[in-house]
Amino acid sequence: MPAAEGTAPLAVILDQAGLDGLLTAIRAKGWRTIGPRVADDAVIYDEIETVADLPMGVGDEQKGGYYRLKARGDQALFGYTSGAQGWKRVLYPPRQKLFSAKRTASGFTIDPMAQPDAPLALIGVRACEMAAINVQAKVFGDKDFADPGYQGRLKGALIVAVECTRAGDTCFCDSMGTGPEVGTGYDIKLVEMVGKAGVTYVATAATDKGAKLLKAAKGKPAAEADLAAAAKAVKAAAKQSRKMETATSAKLKDVPEHARWDQVAARCMTCGNCTMVCPTCFCTTVEDVTDLKGDHAERWRKWDSCFTVDFSYIHGGAIRTEVRSRYRQWITHKLSTWHDQFGQAGCVGCGRCITWCPVGIDITEEVAAIHDSTKGRK
Amino acid sequence: MTAVPRDPMLPVLFRIEKVRRDLSDTFTMELVPEAGGEFSFKPGQFNMLYVFGVGEIPISISGDPGDRSVLVHTTRAVGAVSSALDSLKAGDQIGVRGPYGTAWPIESAYGQDVVFVAGGVGLAPLRPAIYHAMNNRERYGKVMVLYGARTPEDILFKKELERWRGRFDMDVLVTVDRATGKWSGNVGVVTNLVARGGFDPLHTTAFVCGPEVMMRYGASALEKKGVARDTIWISMERNMKCGVGLCGHCQWGSHFVCKDGPVFRYDSVADLFQVREL
Amino acid sequence: MVKPDDLGKIIDEHPFFQGIDDTLRALLVGCAANERYEAGQFLFREGQEAAKFYLVRAGTVAVEIDVPGKQPIVIETIGEGEVAGWSWIVEPYRSTFDARAIGLVRAISFDGKCLRKKMAADPALGYEVLRRFVPMMAHRLSSARLQMLDLYGPSAKPEKVKKAKVKAAGKTKGTNRSPAARLAKAAKKSKKDS
């Protein structure tokens, strides 16, 4: 959005030392900094302290059922496309204690969860990931029954977004309308410029707290030329090899008996990887645990996947016993019924479900197959 | 700063005042909030009931919506939590979250004939609506309860049904799938009772509750009699872990059964009934 | 004695032939009779000639199967406004079930032979009668199918792998490690102690 005359957003140029200064300033204000780092041959989002923790010179190669890190031969800190998992791990952790309960002489008592931890600073949020955070904010933001955990963590969070300057092979944010440019919701946005003279960052603040932190980082003001170069770099990420047929995908709920469901069911192993890496999948189950004496009980909320048979169990049996119905449920919900529920698609085009599918099932390809078969039909 | 909103996943403690055995596997509990106060709900809504250390299940409320002093639940013991609930007695505590979900639009039927079609334990979620109709009897045309049970021994709320049948302003027809003992009443499925009519189809609102198959055939029997789809209501059942639209389990097409349902207008879901494993 | 005029009126009032053409109704009346059955009396018996069918005007008829050594099984009950008997229209015209009056039953009966003859002679009557019988038979069939499902029965247990029976303690190698065996041993011991 162009800023009004005279109130141009604060934009500065930082080198990597300046970026480190920004991290220090953020941590000094009490935020827990979570950002990309390399672990187990993948880029993950985890606790970081300094720029030294970031994946310097690390790129990645992603395609259907394939993920490999590779050296870029430069000093880029954000040279990968997207981490193995999104920010849902920190904003809506895989295991959350709901409450604990203790048996008493007259029954039992319920102790709600302790107060939340230190607020989070999310460093390196991509366009698709920013979109996913906003999608989940809607899911957990029901007017009557919002999830206070997610809302609280998001409200307290500082978001430092990073623009993509290249798209991965599994990316399709452009067709989903969620990228490649970062949308709303961030406090600071970085564009990493890798040049002969080294790596610099065009940093823009979108909120007051972002501006304050940028000032503390002491960068030099960005010139018109810097901003223009950054904008141009971002455009390059729009070159994407995959594309979602969104008109067809939004109507998947109308084709529950399509032959393609059997076709994909023959390949799908119902492992649930796609639901675990998906940054918007929000389904959970609950687990009750007790100590051996049975005097102390806890309820835990855990991520769940609609690909398990148990997911739809009602007394007597499960509703979705066949693979075709479980895959259909996942993709139809993600792309089609999500519109009815939350006014938008549940997919942000990050491509993780393609990368992490052990058999390389491609969500865009499945929709394209249905698109082709229904073309010309009204 | 406003206070942090209460976590919808946190139960409130209730004490069991009374337990009554309805059938060999079905029982009714009367509960009062441990902290005092009242409990109000709309007919058709449900609560999540938590048994210490065992888990939580959605159970619809079966009491009189006009009586806020006590919360009544009728449960059939079919799984781990419902069986654990079955083992509790008066004086024990359970956790309650709710009331959740949509209600039978019983007030929208004012001035009309109202037909309750129930199958098996499906009579329990309809009972609050039947109470409402009886408490406001003058506002309705005919009031009919058509109930199908497995055998005469499986008839839920038998004494109450007999009492209702004794009223001059209410028609209560009961049928069983299988006659046993000295049963001299109707034998056959509950849709047969619908087929016999006795209501004015053009001015009838029908509330149908029972196993999904029974609701499907019950609704189509009503349609055959001339009752319009948009005046037929059903109550769905799906796996629920949260009851408030956060866990994703109960999705049925675009609907979260927990918050968009459990009560649906038949015309809005008739197509979904036709899709297998949805 | 009910006069034919009255019979026509009664036929007209019963839902089954409601709205039938006057001339066709007059043909029906010629085969009809007013009947009354006391509680326990049979309207027809399995295996016997299906001489008639009945429009039930009042009371309830149980359609049942006799089971030697047991109470007869009631398959369905037919009430006011419904029809009992369709075997008169299906060769070899023998009843397939028993039909017993549960209480006092009043009905209009129709002589099968008489009506079949008239239907053969007058296809318009034949069509009209069949047009009303076929949906009734379809309804009975689908009801019977639903009834077969045992919809309200205890839900089928989820398929579980049956646990292998714990072998008798002492005969297995891992006696001490088996919790069942340990419990059994403890129980034995406590019995001895007491």
Short mmCIF file of C-alpha atoms in Angstrom, two decimals, chain C:
data_model
loop_
_atom_site.label_atom_id
_atom_site.label_comp_id
_atom_site.label_asym_id
_atom_site.label_seq_id
_atom_site.Cartn_x
_atom_site.Cartn_y
_atom_site.Cartn_z
CA MET C 1 -77.01 -55.55 7.15
CA VAL C 2 -75.09 -52.76 5.52
CA LYS C 3 -76.63 -51.66 2.28
CA PRO C 4 -74.42 -51.36 -0.81
CA ASP C 5 -74.91 -47.58 -0.75
CA ASP C 6 -73.44 -47.41 2.73
CA LEU C 7 -70.57 -49.68 1.70
CA GLY C 8 -69.71 -47.27 -1.10
CA LYS C 9 -69.58 -44.45 1.39
CA ILE C 10 -67.36 -46.40 3.75
CA ILE C 11 -65.01 -47.30 0.90
CA ASP C 12 -64.86 -43.67 -0.05
CA GLU C 13 -63.96 -42.63 3.49
CA HIS C 14 -61.10 -45.09 3.81
CA PRO C 15 -57.78 -43.60 2.61
CA PHE C 16 -56.94 -46.60 0.43
CA PHE C 17 -59.60 -46.15 -2.25
CA GLN C 18 -60.18 -42.47 -1.57
CA GLY C 19 -61.12 -40.48 -4.64
CA ILE C 20 -61.78 -43.49 -6.84
CA ASP C 21 -64.04 -42.99 -9.83
CA ASP C 22 -67.75 -43.61 -9.05
CA THR C 23 -68.26 -46.31 -11.65
CA LEU C 24 -65.18 -48.20 -10.51
CA ARG C 25 -66.27 -47.85 -6.91
CA ALA C 26 -69.62 -49.38 -7.81
CA LEU C 27 -67.73 -52.39 -9.16
CA LEU C 28 -65.76 -52.61 -5.89
CA VAL C 29 -68.90 -52.52 -3.81
CA GLY C 30 -70.14 -55.65 -5.58
CA CYS C 31 -67.22 -57.62 -4.10
CA ALA C 32 -67.18 -55.98 -0.65
CA ALA C 33 -68.58 -56.93 2.73
CA ASN C 34 -68.53 -55.37 6.14
CA GLU C 35 -66.77 -57.52 8.73
CA ARG C 36 -65.98 -57.61 12.41
CA TYR C 37 -63.32 -59.63 14.23
CA GLU C 38 -63.07 -60.12 17.96
CA ALA C 39 -59.69 -59.97 19.70
CA GLY C 40 -57.67 -63.09 18.89
CA GLN C 41 -59.65 -64.03 15.77
CA PHE C 42 -57.70 -64.52 12.56
CA LEU C 43 -58.43 -62.54 9.42
CA PHE C 44 -56.35 -65.00 7.42
CA ARG C 45 -53.89 -67.81 8.04
CA GLU C 46 -50.55 -68.62 6.48
CA GLY C 47 -50.80 -71.19 3.69
CA GLN C 48 -54.57 -70.97 3.32
CA GLU C 49 -56.32 -69.58 0.30
CA ALA C 50 -56.01 -65.80 0.29
CA ALA C 51 -59.70 -65.32 -0.29
CA LYS C 52 -59.93 -61.69 0.77
CA PHE C 53 -58.16 -58.48 1.62
CA TYR C 54 -59.27 -55.94 4.19
CA LEU C 55 -59.50 -52.19 4.60
CA VAL C 56 -59.08 -51.74 8.35
CA ARG C 57 -61.60 -49.20 9.66
CA ALA C 58 -60.90 -49.61 13.36
CA GLY C 59 -58.61 -51.66 15.56
CA THR C 60 -55.22 -53.21 14.95
CA VAL C 61 -54.25 -56.34 13.07
CA ALA C 62 -51.01 -58.14 13.86
CA VAL C 63 -49.23 -59.79 10.94
CA GLU C 64 -47.34 -62.67 12.48
CA ILE C 65 -45.48 -65.91 11.97
CA ASP C 66 -46.08 -68.90 14.16
CA VAL C 67 -42.91 -70.38 15.67
CA PRO C 68 -43.32 -73.79 17.28
CA GLY C 69 -42.38 -73.75 20.94
CA LYS C 70 -42.37 -69.95 21.06
CA GLN C 71 -44.70 -67.01 21.00
CA PRO C 72 -45.65 -66.08 17.46
CA ILE C 73 -43.40 -63.33 16.06
CA VAL C 74 -45.27 -60.16 15.18
CA ILE C 75 -43.71 -58.68 12.05
CA GLU C 76 -45.83 -55.61 11.81
CA THR C 77 -49.11 -54.19 12.94
CA ILE C 78 -51.70 -52.75 10.59
CA GLY C 79 -53.94 -50.06 11.93
CA GLU C 80 -56.91 -47.92 11.07
CA GLY C 81 -56.77 -46.60 7.52
CA GLU C 82 -54.40 -49.31 6.32
CA VAL C 83 -54.79 -52.50 4.28
CA ALA C 84 -54.32 -56.10 5.34
CA GLY C 85 -53.57 -58.78 2.77
CA TRP C 86 -52.13 -58.69 -0.70
CA SER C 87 -51.75 -62.40 -1.48
CA TRP C 88 -55.15 -62.39 -3.17
CA ILE C 89 -53.51 -60.59 -6.08
CA VAL C 90 -50.38 -62.75 -6.32
CA GLU C 91 -50.50 -66.30 -7.63
CA PRO C 92 -51.10 -68.93 -6.24
CA TYR C 93 -53.33 -66.78 -4.01
CA ARG C 94 -52.25 -68.22 -0.67
CA SER C 95 -51.59 -66.13 2.42
CA THR C 96 -47.95 -65.86 3.44
CA PHE C 97 -48.53 -64.82 7.06
CA ASP C 98 -51.12 -65.02 9.81
CA ALA C 99 -53.22 -61.94 10.48
CA ARG C 100 -54.77 -61.72 13.95
CA ALA C 101 -57.03 -59.11 15.45
CA ILE C 102 -55.32 -57.59 18.49
CA GLY C 103 -58.53 -56.00 19.75
CA LEU C 104 -61.90 -55.59 18.14
CA VAL C 105 -61.31 -55.00 14.43
CA ARG C 106 -63.84 -53.56 11.99
CA ALA C 107 -62.98 -53.86 8.33
CA ILE C 108 -64.36 -53.95 4.83
CA SER C 109 -63.35 -57.16 3.13
CA PHE C 110 -63.13 -57.71 -0.61
CA ASP C 111 -63.58 -61.07 -2.24
CA GLY C 112 -60.42 -61.77 -4.21
CA LYS C 113 -61.92 -64.05 -6.83
CA CYS C 114 -64.77 -61.63 -7.46
CA LEU C 115 -62.47 -58.66 -7.82
CA ARG C 116 -59.93 -60.46 -10.00
CA LYS C 117 -62.67 -61.41 -12.40
CA LYS C 118 -63.88 -57.83 -12.62
CA MET C 119 -60.34 -56.52 -13.01
CA ALA C 120 -59.67 -58.93 -15.86
CA ALA C 121 -62.86 -57.81 -17.55
CA ASP C 122 -62.27 -54.10 -16.96
CA PRO C 123 -58.63 -53.02 -17.34
CA ALA C 124 -59.49 -49.55 -16.01
CA LEU C 125 -60.51 -51.15 -12.71
CA GLY C 126 -57.52 -53.48 -12.88
CA TYR C 127 -55.13 -50.57 -13.28
CA GLU C 128 -56.80 -48.51 -10.58
CA VAL C 129 -56.62 -51.31 -8.01
CA LEU C 130 -53.00 -52.20 -8.83
CA ARG C 131 -52.01 -48.55 -8.86
CA ARG C 132 -53.04 -48.42 -5.22
CA PHE C 133 -51.69 -51.82 -4.20
CA VAL C 134 -48.18 -51.50 -5.61
CA PRO C 135 -47.11 -48.45 -3.51
CA MET C 136 -48.53 -50.13 -0.42
CA MET C 137 -46.48 -53.23 -1.15
CA ALA C 138 -43.38 -51.13 -1.88
CA HIS C 139 -43.84 -49.34 1.44
CA ARG C 140 -44.16 -52.65 3.28
CA LEU C 141 -40.99 -53.90 1.60
CA SER C 142 -38.90 -50.86 2.45
CA SER C 143 -40.23 -50.84 6.00
CA ALA C 144 -39.29 -54.48 6.38
CA ARG C 145 -35.80 -53.68 5.14
CA LEU C 146 -35.38 -50.84 7.62
CA GLN C 147 -36.69 -53.06 10.38
CA MET C 148 -34.05 -55.62 9.47
CA LEU C 149 -31.27 -53.12 10.22
CA ASP C 150 -31.84 -53.18 13.98
CA LEU C 151 -31.12 -49.45 13.94
CA TYR C 152 -31.38 -48.86 17.66
CA GLY C 153 -29.54 -52.00 18.62
CA PRO C 154 -26.29 -51.90 20.53
CA SER C 155 -23.78 -50.52 18.05
CA ALA C 156 -21.54 -53.11 16.50
CA LYS C 157 -18.32 -53.43 18.43
CA PRO C 158 -15.40 -51.94 16.54
CA GLU C 159 -13.39 -54.66 14.95
CA LYS C 160 -10.72 -55.59 17.36
CA VAL C 161 -8.10 -58.22 17.16
CA LYS C 162 -9.17 -60.81 19.67
CA LYS C 163 -6.66 -61.04 22.42
CA ALA C 164 -4.93 -64.35 22.50
CA LYS C 165 -5.91 -66.20 25.61
CA VAL C 166 -3.28 -66.04 28.32
CA LYS C 167 -1.88 -69.49 28.57
CA ALA C 168 -2.22 -71.20 31.88
CA ALA C 169 0.44 -70.02 34.28
CA GLY C 170 3.17 -72.52 34.78
CA LYS C 171 3.02 -73.89 31.28
CA THR C 172 4.63 -70.84 29.69
CA LYS C 173 8.24 -69.87 29.91
CA GLY C 174 7.67 -66.27 30.89
CA THR C 175 5.47 -67.10 33.85
CA ASN C 176 6.90 -64.46 36.12
CA ARG C 177 6.71 -61.73 33.58
CA SER C 178 3.05 -62.21 32.69
CA PRO C 179 0.97 -59.79 34.76
CA ALA C 180 -2.00 -62.12 34.56
CA ALA C 181 0.03 -64.97 35.92
CA ARG C 182 1.39 -62.81 38.68
CA LEU C 183 -2.09 -61.73 39.70
CA ALA C 184 -3.27 -65.32 39.64
CA LYS C 185 -0.34 -66.35 41.78
CA ALA C 186 -0.99 -63.55 44.25
CA ALA C 187 -4.62 -64.52 44.47
CA LYS C 188 -3.70 -68.12 45.15
CA LYS C 189 -1.25 -67.04 47.78
CA SER C 190 -3.69 -64.78 49.60
CA LYS C 191 -6.23 -67.62 49.62
CA LYS C 192 -3.68 -69.88 51.25
CA ASP C 193 -2.79 -67.21 53.76
CA SER C 194 -6.32 -66.60 54.92
#
